[in-house]
Structure formats: structure tokens, C-alpha cells
XYZ file of C-alpha atoms in Angstrom:
545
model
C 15.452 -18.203 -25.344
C 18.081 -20.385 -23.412
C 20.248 -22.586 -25.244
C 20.348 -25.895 -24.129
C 22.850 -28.680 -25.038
C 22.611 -31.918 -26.150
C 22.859 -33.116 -22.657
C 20.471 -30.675 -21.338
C 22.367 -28.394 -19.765
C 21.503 -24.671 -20.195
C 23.412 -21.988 -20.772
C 21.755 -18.670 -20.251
C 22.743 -15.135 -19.653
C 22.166 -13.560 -16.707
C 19.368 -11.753 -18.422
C 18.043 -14.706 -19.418
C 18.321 -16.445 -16.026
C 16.169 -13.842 -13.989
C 13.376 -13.848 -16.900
C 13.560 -17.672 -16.675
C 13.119 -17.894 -12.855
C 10.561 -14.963 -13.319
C 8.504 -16.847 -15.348
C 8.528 -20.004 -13.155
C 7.018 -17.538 -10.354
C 4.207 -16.635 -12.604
C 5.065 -13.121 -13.145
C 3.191 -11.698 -16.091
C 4.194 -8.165 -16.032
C 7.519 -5.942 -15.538
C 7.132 -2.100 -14.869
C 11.083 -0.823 -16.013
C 12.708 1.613 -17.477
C 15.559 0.461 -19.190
C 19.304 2.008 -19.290
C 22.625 1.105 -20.544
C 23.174 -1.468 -17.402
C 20.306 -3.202 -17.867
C 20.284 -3.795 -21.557
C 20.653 -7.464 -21.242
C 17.989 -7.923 -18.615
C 15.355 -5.671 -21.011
C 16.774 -7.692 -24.000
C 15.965 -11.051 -22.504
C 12.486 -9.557 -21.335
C 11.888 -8.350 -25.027
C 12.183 -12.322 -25.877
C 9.893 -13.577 -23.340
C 5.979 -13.456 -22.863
C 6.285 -11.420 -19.762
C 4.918 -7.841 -20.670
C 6.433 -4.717 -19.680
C 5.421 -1.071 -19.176
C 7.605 1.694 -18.993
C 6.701 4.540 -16.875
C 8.153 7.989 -17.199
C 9.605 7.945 -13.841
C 11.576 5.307 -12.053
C 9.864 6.018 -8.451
C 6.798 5.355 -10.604
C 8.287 1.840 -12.062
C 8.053 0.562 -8.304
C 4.648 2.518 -7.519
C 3.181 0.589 -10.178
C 4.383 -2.645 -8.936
C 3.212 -1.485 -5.700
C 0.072 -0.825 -6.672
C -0.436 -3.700 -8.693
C 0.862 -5.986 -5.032
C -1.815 -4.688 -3.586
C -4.372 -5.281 -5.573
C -3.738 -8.383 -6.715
C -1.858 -9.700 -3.704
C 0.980 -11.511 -6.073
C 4.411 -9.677 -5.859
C 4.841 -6.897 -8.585
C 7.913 -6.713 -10.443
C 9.833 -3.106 -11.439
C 13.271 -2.819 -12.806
C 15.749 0.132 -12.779
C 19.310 0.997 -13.704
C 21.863 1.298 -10.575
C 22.621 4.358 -8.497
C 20.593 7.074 -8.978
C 18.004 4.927 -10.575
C 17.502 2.738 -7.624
C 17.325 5.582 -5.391
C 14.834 6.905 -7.484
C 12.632 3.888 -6.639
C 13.967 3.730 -3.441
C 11.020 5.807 -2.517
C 8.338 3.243 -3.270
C 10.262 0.245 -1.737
C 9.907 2.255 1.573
C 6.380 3.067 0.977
C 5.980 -1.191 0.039
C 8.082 -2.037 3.228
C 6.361 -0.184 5.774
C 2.698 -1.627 4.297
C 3.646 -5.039 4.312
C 3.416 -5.645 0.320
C 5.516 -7.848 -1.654
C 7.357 -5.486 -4.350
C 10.732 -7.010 -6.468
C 13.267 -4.586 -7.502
C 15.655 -5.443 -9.833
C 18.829 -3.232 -10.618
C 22.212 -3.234 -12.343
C 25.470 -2.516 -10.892
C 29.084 -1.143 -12.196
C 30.791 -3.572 -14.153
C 32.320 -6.362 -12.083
C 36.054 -5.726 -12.086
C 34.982 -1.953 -10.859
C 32.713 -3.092 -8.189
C 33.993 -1.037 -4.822
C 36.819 0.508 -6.510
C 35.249 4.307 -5.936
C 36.065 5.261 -9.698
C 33.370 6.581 -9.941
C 31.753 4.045 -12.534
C 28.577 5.554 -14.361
C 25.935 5.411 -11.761
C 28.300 3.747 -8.862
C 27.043 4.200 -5.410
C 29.693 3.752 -2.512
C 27.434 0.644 -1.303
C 24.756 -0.252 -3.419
C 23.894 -3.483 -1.581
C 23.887 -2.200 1.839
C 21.484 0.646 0.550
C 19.294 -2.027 -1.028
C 19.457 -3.639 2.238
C 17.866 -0.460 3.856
C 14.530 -0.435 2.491
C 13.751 -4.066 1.993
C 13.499 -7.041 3.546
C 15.752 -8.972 1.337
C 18.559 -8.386 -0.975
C 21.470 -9.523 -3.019
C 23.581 -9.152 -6.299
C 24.389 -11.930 -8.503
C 27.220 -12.118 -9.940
C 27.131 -15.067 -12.127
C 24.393 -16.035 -14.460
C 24.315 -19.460 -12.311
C 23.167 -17.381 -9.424
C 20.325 -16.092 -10.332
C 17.529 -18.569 -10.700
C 18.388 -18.865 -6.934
C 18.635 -15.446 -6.101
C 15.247 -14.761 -7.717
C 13.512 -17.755 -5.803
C 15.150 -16.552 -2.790
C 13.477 -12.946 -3.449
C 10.375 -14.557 -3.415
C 10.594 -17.051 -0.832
C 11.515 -13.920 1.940
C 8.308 -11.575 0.426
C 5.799 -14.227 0.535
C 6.532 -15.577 3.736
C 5.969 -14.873 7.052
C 5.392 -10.603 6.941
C 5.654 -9.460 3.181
C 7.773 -6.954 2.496
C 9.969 -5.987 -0.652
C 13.306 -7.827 -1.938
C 16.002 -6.538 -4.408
C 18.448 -8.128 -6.684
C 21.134 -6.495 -8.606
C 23.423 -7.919 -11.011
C 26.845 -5.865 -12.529
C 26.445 -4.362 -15.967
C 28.728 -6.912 -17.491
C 26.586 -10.223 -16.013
C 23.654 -9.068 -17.363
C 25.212 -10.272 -21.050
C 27.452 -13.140 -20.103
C 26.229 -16.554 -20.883
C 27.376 -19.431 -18.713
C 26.067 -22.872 -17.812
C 23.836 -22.527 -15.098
C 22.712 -26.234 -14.278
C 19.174 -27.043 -13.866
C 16.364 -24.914 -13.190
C 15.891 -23.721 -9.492
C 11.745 -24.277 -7.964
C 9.624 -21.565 -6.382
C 10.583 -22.307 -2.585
C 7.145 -22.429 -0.542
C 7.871 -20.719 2.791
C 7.535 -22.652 5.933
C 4.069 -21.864 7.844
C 4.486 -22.155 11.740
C 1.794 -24.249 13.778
C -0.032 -22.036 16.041
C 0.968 -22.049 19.741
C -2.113 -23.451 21.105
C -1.118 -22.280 25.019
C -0.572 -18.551 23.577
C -4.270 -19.202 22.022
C -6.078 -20.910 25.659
C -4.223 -17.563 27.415
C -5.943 -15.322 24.999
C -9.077 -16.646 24.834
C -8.889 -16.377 28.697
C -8.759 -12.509 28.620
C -11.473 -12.653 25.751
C -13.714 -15.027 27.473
C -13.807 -12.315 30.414
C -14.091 -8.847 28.264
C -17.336 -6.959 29.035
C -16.451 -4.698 25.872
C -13.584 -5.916 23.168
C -12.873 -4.564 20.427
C -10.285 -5.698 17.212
C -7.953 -3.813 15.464
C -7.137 -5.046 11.837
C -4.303 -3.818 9.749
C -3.131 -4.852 6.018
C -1.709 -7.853 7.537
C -5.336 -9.640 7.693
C -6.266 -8.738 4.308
C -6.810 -12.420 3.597
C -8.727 -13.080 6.678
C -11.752 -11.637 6.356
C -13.975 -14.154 6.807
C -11.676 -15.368 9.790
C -12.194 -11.878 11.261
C -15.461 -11.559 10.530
C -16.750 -14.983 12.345
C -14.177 -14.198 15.622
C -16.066 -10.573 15.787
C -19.852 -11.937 15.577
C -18.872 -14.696 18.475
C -17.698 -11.668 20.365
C -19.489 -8.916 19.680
C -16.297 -6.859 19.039
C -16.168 -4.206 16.775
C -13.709 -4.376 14.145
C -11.686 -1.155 13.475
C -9.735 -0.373 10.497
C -7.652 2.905 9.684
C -6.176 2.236 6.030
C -5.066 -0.799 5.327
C -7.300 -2.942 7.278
C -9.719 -0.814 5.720
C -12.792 -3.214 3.912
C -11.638 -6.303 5.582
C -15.083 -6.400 7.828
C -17.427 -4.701 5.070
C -18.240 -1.201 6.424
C -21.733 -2.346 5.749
C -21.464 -4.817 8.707
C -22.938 -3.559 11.722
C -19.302 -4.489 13.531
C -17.191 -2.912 10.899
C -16.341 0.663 11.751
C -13.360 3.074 10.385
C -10.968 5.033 13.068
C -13.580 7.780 13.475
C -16.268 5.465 14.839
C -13.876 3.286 16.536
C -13.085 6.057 18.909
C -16.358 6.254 19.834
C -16.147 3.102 21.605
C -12.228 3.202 22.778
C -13.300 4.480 26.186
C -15.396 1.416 27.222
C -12.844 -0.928 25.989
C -11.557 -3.487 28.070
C -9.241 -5.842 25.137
C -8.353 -5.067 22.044
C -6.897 -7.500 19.974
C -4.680 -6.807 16.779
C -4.887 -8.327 14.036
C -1.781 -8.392 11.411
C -2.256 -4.534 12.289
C 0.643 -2.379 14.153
C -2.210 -0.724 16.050
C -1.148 2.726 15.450
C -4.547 4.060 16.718
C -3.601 2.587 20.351
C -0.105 4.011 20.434
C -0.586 7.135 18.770
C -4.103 8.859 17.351
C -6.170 8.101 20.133
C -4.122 9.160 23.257
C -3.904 7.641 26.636
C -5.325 3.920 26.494
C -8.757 3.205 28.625
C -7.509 2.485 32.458
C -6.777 -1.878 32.657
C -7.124 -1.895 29.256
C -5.410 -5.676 28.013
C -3.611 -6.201 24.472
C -3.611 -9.489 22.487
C -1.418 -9.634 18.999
C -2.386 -11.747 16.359
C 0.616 -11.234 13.690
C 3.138 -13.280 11.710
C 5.329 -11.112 12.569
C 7.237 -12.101 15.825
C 9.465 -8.600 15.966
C 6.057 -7.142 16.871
C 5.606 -8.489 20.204
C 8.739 -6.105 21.398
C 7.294 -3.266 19.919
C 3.795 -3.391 20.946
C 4.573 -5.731 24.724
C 1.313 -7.076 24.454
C -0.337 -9.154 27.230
C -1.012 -12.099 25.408
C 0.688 -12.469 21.445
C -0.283 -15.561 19.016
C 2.212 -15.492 16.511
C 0.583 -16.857 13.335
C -1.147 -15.791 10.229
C -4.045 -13.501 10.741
C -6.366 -15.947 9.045
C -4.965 -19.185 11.073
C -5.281 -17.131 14.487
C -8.507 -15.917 13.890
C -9.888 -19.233 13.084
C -7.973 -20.550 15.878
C -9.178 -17.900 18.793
C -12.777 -18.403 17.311
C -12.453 -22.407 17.867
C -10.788 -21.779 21.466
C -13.860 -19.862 22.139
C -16.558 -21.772 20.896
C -19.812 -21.462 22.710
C -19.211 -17.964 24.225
C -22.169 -16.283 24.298
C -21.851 -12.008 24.256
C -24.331 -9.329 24.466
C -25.624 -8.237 21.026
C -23.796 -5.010 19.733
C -25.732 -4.144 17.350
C -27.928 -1.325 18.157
C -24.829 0.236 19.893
C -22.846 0.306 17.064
C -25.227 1.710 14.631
C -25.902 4.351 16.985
C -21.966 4.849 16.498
C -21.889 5.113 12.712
C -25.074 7.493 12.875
C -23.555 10.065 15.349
C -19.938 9.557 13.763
C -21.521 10.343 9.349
C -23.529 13.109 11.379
C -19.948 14.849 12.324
C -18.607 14.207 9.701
C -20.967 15.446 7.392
C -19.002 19.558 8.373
C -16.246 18.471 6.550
C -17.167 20.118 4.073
C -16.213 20.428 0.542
C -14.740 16.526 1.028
C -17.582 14.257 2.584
C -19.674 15.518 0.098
C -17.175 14.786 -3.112
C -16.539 11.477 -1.680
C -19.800 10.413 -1.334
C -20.565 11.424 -5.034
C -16.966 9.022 -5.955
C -18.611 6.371 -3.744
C -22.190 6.397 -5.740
C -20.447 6.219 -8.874
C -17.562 3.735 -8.234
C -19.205 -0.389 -8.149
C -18.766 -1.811 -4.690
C -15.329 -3.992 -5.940
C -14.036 -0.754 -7.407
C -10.788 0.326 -6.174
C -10.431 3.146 -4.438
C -6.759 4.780 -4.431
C -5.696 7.223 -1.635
C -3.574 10.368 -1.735
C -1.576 12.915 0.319
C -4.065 15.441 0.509
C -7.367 16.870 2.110
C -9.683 14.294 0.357
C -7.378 11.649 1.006
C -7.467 12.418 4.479
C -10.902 12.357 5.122
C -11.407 9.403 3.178
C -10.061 7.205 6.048
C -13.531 7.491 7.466
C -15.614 9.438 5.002
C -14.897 6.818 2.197
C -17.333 3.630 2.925
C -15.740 0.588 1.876
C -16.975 -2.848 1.058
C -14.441 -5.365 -0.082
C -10.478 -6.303 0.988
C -7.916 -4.393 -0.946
C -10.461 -2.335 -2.852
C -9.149 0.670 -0.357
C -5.162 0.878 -1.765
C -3.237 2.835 0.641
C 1.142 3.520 1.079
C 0.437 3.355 4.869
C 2.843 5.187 7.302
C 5.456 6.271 5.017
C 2.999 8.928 3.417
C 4.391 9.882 0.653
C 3.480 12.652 -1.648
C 2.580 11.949 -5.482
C 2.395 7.991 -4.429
C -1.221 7.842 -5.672
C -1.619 8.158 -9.371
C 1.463 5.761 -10.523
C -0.040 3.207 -7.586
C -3.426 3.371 -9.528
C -1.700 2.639 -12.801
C -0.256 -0.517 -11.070
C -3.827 -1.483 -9.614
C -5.706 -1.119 -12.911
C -3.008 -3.586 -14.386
C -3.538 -5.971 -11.825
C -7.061 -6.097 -12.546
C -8.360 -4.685 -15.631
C -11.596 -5.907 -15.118
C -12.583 -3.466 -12.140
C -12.994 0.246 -12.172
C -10.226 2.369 -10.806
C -10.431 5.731 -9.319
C -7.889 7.791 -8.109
C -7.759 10.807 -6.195
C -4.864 13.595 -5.556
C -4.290 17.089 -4.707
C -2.821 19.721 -7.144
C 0.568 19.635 -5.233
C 0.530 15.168 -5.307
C 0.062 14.907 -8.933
C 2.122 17.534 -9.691
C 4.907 14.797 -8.212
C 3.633 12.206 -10.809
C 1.886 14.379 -13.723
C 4.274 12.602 -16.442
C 2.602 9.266 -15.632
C -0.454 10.985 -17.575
C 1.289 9.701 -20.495
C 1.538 6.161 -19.173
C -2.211 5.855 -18.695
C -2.562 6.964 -22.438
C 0.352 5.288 -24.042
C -0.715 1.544 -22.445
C -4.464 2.283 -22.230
C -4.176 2.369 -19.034
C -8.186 3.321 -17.775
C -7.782 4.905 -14.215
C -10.016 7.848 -13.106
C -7.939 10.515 -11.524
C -10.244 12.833 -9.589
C -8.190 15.889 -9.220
C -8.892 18.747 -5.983
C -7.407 21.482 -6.869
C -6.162 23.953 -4.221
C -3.551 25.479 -5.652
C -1.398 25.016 -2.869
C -0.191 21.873 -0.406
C -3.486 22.111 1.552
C -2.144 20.652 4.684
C 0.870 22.793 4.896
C -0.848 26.134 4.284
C -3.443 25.086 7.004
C -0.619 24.095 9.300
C 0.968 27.799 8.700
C -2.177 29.427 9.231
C -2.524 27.859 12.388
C 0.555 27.770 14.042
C 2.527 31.173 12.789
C 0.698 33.760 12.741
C -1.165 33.303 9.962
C 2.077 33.248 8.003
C 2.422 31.128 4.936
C 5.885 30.357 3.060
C 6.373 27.696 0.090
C 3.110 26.621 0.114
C 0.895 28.045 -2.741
C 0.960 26.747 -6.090
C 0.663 27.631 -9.497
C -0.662 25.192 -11.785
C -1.234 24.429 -15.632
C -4.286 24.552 -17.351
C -5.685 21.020 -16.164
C -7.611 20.369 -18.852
C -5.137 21.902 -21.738
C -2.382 19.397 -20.190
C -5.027 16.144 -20.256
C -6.250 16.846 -23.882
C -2.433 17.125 -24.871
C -1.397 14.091 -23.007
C -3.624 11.882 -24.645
C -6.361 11.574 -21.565
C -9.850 12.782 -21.642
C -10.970 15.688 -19.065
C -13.746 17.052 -17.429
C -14.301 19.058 -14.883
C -16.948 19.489 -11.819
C -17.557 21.948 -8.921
C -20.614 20.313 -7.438
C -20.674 16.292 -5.609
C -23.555 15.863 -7.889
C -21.431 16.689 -11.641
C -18.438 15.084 -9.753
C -20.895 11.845 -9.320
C -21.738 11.968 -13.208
C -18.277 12.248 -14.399
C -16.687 9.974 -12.344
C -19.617 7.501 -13.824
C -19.096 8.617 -17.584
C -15.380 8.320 -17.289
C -15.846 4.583 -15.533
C -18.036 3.562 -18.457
C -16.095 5.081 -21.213
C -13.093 2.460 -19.743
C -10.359 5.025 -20.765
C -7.377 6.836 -18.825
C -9.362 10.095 -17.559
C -8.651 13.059 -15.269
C -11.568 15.285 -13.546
C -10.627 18.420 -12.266
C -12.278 19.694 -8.636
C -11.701 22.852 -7.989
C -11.652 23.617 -4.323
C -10.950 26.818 -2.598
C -8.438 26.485 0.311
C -10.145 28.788 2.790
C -13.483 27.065 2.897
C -11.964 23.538 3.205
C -12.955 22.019 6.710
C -10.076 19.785 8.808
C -10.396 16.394 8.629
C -7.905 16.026 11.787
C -10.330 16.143 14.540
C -11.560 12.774 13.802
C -8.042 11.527 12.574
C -6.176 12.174 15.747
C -8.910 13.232 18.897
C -7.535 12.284 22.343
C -8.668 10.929 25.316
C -6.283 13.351 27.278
């Protein structure tokens, strides 16, 4: 693809350039859809062994690559036109910034001599950088093929290192075509890893050393430390409590590893809690006023946390590196055995639990029929809710969450993105009528690529959480909230994707099986009336007052 003199220096176009300096970051995949700015970049792709899948939606072009960050932990790649298209993804970016994962967007932009002119250029946005700069971490447009070999290691440097987080890079309409020399070829730049600060470890280990009852909170940001997190918690004795993204880090099996509804259960008798690459949203908001002296220690890379959270003690260093390193500071501490306390925990906690009814029971059935490294792919909606502690979970990542941004419809195109990441492990995905209603195009992804993700469908017909909400809180009155929805299994059977249906755990369990086995893009519809769904919310958010 480049064209390279008899001296050896390249000339490339800017297309070429990123898809060079792609390729020497070991991407292997591209979710885009391509437009009229971006023909050069999708031309120079089309040349190159890096694959790419078009979506039918651009919010689901960065979904995918969202989905297939988290599961694979390597940043995933979309590209969109400019404008409206990146503000289509935009969406996704904010989901991938606020959990932590490494997503690259790359765009177009107006043709350089009209950049800032307010011409109104095909797709021109007043500020396209600065709106970049809003939902990621990093950003910048090149505007000169020589830039972008750079640019692109740049992008990757700043989501790899230190708290992942998205980057974009645009280039103008006109760059995108232009070849130029663009001297040699720019190498991956490793980010810098801090040493930890032994004196913030020794104060730590000081509070820890002292703790009648700890406990440790673990967010997305120790999803590599497992084993780190696992060892500190044993020498302790400290439960380790996940919400969503932490979620599978300490095996649910593990007689320390509880979810947010059992972790409750012990937040009154807590005396430290420790985060963990977590931004310990059960502390601050779900579970009310904090246990009286209660002490805070921070273990995250991040060091903009510290303000945020004012903890007593903060190590600022990987999860995995200040695990180890809190676990070596208190070698030979000896702590009562848990065990039998915790246990007791999980039994009274699935006991409750086991009224929230239609859900626990569905989820159990997905849980018997999905392989303990099967991923597991949340959504906005009453199963999705109660799978944060109804939903056993055994390995990191397997549990594939968007985290505090919420948002509606981000669950199938996510699971499209995880299944590409790792073909080799079953995929199941669950949404509400009203959340794949946001994403039902991608239907014809899943069938068009081959795509083999199990959507379980729980069907409503309405945005479940909003017409409870109305019930509750007006009167009874409801407004915008009911749906009406296609023939489910009519719309599969024309998109390509085979359908089923159940309306007991023990069909659902039988399907989801058939459909994991079969290895092919499948949807099975749950139907679920409204008024005989149980909350899930008094186990999400009880209070201590």
C-alpha cells in the first residue's frame, strides 16, 4: 500500500498513514460506516488486512468497539463521517469514558481551506475538536498525512496508560486523499508506569493492620488484578464487593466475593473500606450514610480521584501493583476467618432475592445455560437491573457493563463487539422491548457478519422502569411509556436471525442452550407482563438512613 522511494522514504496518504500506524498497534478489526469524507480512510482500509464491519448505525460503530474493549481489553477501533456522524457515536464514547475502556474514534472533517469558516460545509460542526474533546480523554485532527502515524500513537499512548479512557482523531475530507512524504514510521509509545509510593502503602497498611471488619470495593479499574485482589482479601478477611464492573473480579463462587446486595449486608460493621480502581459509588451514593469512624483507602491510577473521593489514605498506582504491594506491607497479619459469616450473607441475601420475581428466576435459567467464561451483556431494563446481584458471575470481564452513563439500547451493538473480540466464547445478551427497539437494525449485523450473539428479549411492552416510576409517584398516572411492538419473531425470521420464544425459566434455559450450540446470531423472546414484575431497587439502592 505505501509507496516507498528508492531511498526509502514513504509517501502515503493520510488514509494510508492511520491504517499503517493502525496496524503497527495490532488492530485487527475496524467497526465504520463509511461516507463521502472518509472515502480515503475506508479506501486505504479496503487495501489492508485489517477487517471491517459495518453496522447499521453509527452509535452502534462505537458500541461495537466498546464492546469488543471490554472484552478483550485491547482498544477497539470505530470510524465515522464528521458532524452529525460523530455525534451519533458520541453516545458510546461517553458510555466508554465514564467505564474506563479504551475506544478510538476516528472522523473526517470539512475540507481544509473551509475549516472554521461557518459555511456551512456538508456535515460542519461550529467546533468539531472541542466537541471531540468533551467525551474523551484525548483528541486531535491531523492535518497532514505526516501527522498521523503520530497522532495515532499518541491516541494510544493516552488510552492505555494510566486510567483508560477513549481518544479521537479527525482528519479534513481533503487529507484523507493527499499523498505526501511522511518520513519514517512512528513506534507504539509504551506509557510510563509510576513506582508505588511506599509511605502512602506503610500508612495504609496501618489503618488495615488495625480494622476489626474491612471490607474492598473493586470497580472496572482492577479488572486485571484479580489474583492481586484476591490474595490482599484472604490475608484480610475482607469481603470483596463489586456492583458492575468490578463484577467477577473475586469469583462470586469465593466465599469473599459478594455483589452490592450482599455487600450491604455487611456495610454496617465496617470499619475500612478500601477501593480498588473502583469510584465507590456504593459509599457515596446507594448505600446512604457511611458506618460512624468509618476510614477510606484508594487504590487507583487515577490521581484526580483522590479530590473526589478525600480519602484517608490514597496509593496511587495500578490496581494490580497496589494490591500486591498492600498484601507485601502486610505480610504476616493474621485475621479472623470470614467465612461462615459471609456465606450466611449470600444465603439470606439469594433468599430475598428470590421475590423478584419474573427476573431471578429467568436469570438463573441464562446462568445454567451460559459456560462459566460466557459473557454476559447487561441492559437498561428490569432484568438488567436485577442482574447486578441476581446474575452469579465467575470470571473478569465476562459481566460487560456501560457503567454510569446508562444508556438505553447500549446492549445489543456492545454484544456484537464482544462476540468479535472473542469468537470462541458464548455470548448472551439481554434487553427490554423499549432497549432494542434503540438498536433493532443491528439484527442485520449479527446476520450479515455471522455474528453468533444470543439476545434474550423481555418483553413488556412498555419502558418498565418508567411506567413503574409513574405508577408510583403520580397517581397512578402513566404518559409516554407503553409500547407497541412488532411481531418479534416475524422481524427475526426476516432479518436473517433465528427465533424462539419462552414464557417459563425452564424453556428460557433450553433455548438459550440450543441457540449457544447452534453458534448462530439468535433472538428469544420473554414475554413478561408489567404488572406482575417485582422491583429490583430495594436491594440496588437500601439505606442506612
Amino acid at each position: 500500500m505505501p509507496s516507498t522511494s528508492a531511498s526509502g522514504e514513504r509517501a502515503l496518504t493520510g488514509g494510508e498513514a492511520i491504517v499503517e500506524a493502525l496496524r503497527a498497534h495490532g488492530v485487527e478489526v475496524v467497526f465504520g460506516i463509511p461516507g463521502v469524507q472518509t472515502y480515503g480512510l475506508f479506501d486505504a482500509l479496503a487495501r489492508s488486512d485489517i477487517r471491517v464491519i459495518a453496522p447499521k448505525h453509527e452509535q452502534a460503530t462505537a458500541y461495537m468497539a466498546f464492546g469488543y474493549a471490554k472484552a478483550s481489553g485491547r482498544p477497539g477501533v470505530c470510524a465515522v463521517v464528521p458532524g452529525v456522524g460523530f455525534l451519533n457515536a458520541s453516545a458510546a464514547l461517553a458510555s466508554a469514558y465514564g467505564a474506563s475502556t479504551p475506544v478510538l474514534c476516528l472522523t473526517g472533517e470539512v475540507p481544509s481551506p473551509f475549516i472554521g469558516s461557518g459555511l456551512g460545509h456538508l456535515h460542519e460542526l461550529p467546533d468539531q475538536l472541542a466537541m471531540m474533546r468533551g467525551v474523551t480523554k484525548w483528541a486531535a485532527r491531523a492535518d497532514h498525512p505526516a501527522d498521523a502515524e503520530r497522532l495515532v500513537a499518541e491516541a494510544f499512548q493516552a488510552m492505555r496508560g494510566e486510567r483508560p479512557r477513549p481518544a479521537a482523531l479527525a482528519m479534513p475530507w481533503d487529507v484523507f486523499d493527499r499523498r505526501e512524504p511522511v518520513g519514517p514510521p512512528v513506534e507504539p509509545i509504551e506509557p510510563a508506569v509510576e513506582p508505588v509510593d511506599e509511605q502512602a502503602v506503610e500508612r495504609a497498611a496501618e489503618l488495615l493492620r488495625d480494622a476489626r471488619a474491612p471490607m474492598i470495593m473493586v470497580g472496572s479499574g482492577a479488572v486485571r488484578a484479580g489474583q492481586e485482589v484476591r490474595a490482599l482479601a484472604e490475608l484480610l478477611q475482607a469481603p470483596v464487593v463489586s456492583f458492575r464492573g468490578g463484577r467477577g473480579i473475586v469469583s462470586d463462587e469465593h466465599p469473599l466475593g459478594l455483589n452490592c446486595a450482599e455487600g450491604f449486608r455487611c456495610w454496617a460493621q465496617t470499619d475500612v473500606v478500601v477501593g480498588i480502581g473502583s469510584r465507590m459509588e456504593l459509599d457515596w451514593f446507594r448505600w446512604g450514610r457511611p458506618p460512624e469512624g468509618l476510614r477510606r483507602v484508594l487504590v487507583d491510577v487515577d490521581p484526580t480521584q483522590v479530590g473526589r473521593l478525600k480519602p484517608d489514605v490514597a496509593v496511587i498506582a495500578d490496581a494490580a501493583d497496589g494490591a500486591r504491594a498492600l498484601a507485601a506491607a502486610l505480610a504476616g497479619h493474621v485475621a479472623e476467618d470470614r467465612t461462615e459469616r459471609t456465606l450466611a450473607v449470600k444465603a439470606a441475601v439469594a433468599e430475598r432475592a428470590a421475590a423478584i420475581t419474573p427476573h431471578v428466576g429467568y436469570l438463573g435459567a441464562i446462568r445454567r445455560a451460559l459456560p462459566r467464561d460466557g459473557f454476559f451483556v447487561e441492559e437498561l431494563c428490569q432484568a438488567g437491573f436485577t442482574s447486578y446481584f441476581a446474575l452469579p458471575v465467575y470470571e473478569p470481564r465476562t459481566f460487560v457493563t456501560c457503567g454510569h452513563q446508562g444508556t438505553l439500547g447500549f446492549g445489543y451493538a456492545t454484544a456484537l463487539g464482544v462476540k468479535v473480540a472473542r469468537p470462541d466464547a458464548p455470548v448472551v445478551s439481554i434487553a427490554g422491548d423499549g432497549g432494542l427497539l434503540f438498536a433493532l437494525q443491528e439484527l442485520l449485523t449479527a446476520a450479515q457478519y455471522g455474528i453468533g450473539v444470543v439476545c434474550v428479549l423481555f418483553d413488556n411492552a412498555a419502558y418498565g422502569n418508567v411506567w413503574r416510576d409513574q405508577q408510583r409517584l403520580y397517581e397512578g398516572r402513566t404518559i409516554a411509556s407503553e409500547l407497541r411492538n412488532p411481531d418479534w419473531i416475524a422481524l427475526a425470521e426476516s432479518c436473517g436471525v433465528a427465533s424462539a420464544s419462552a414464557t417459563t425459566p425452564e424453556a428460557l434455559e433450553r433455548a438459550v442452550a440450543d441457540a449457544i450450540a447452534a453458534g448462530e446470531p439468535a433472538l428469544i423472546v420473554v414475554p413478561v407482563d408489567r404488572r406482575d414484575e417485582v422491583s429490583p431497587w430495594p436491594l440496588l439502592m437500601p439505606r442506612t438512613g
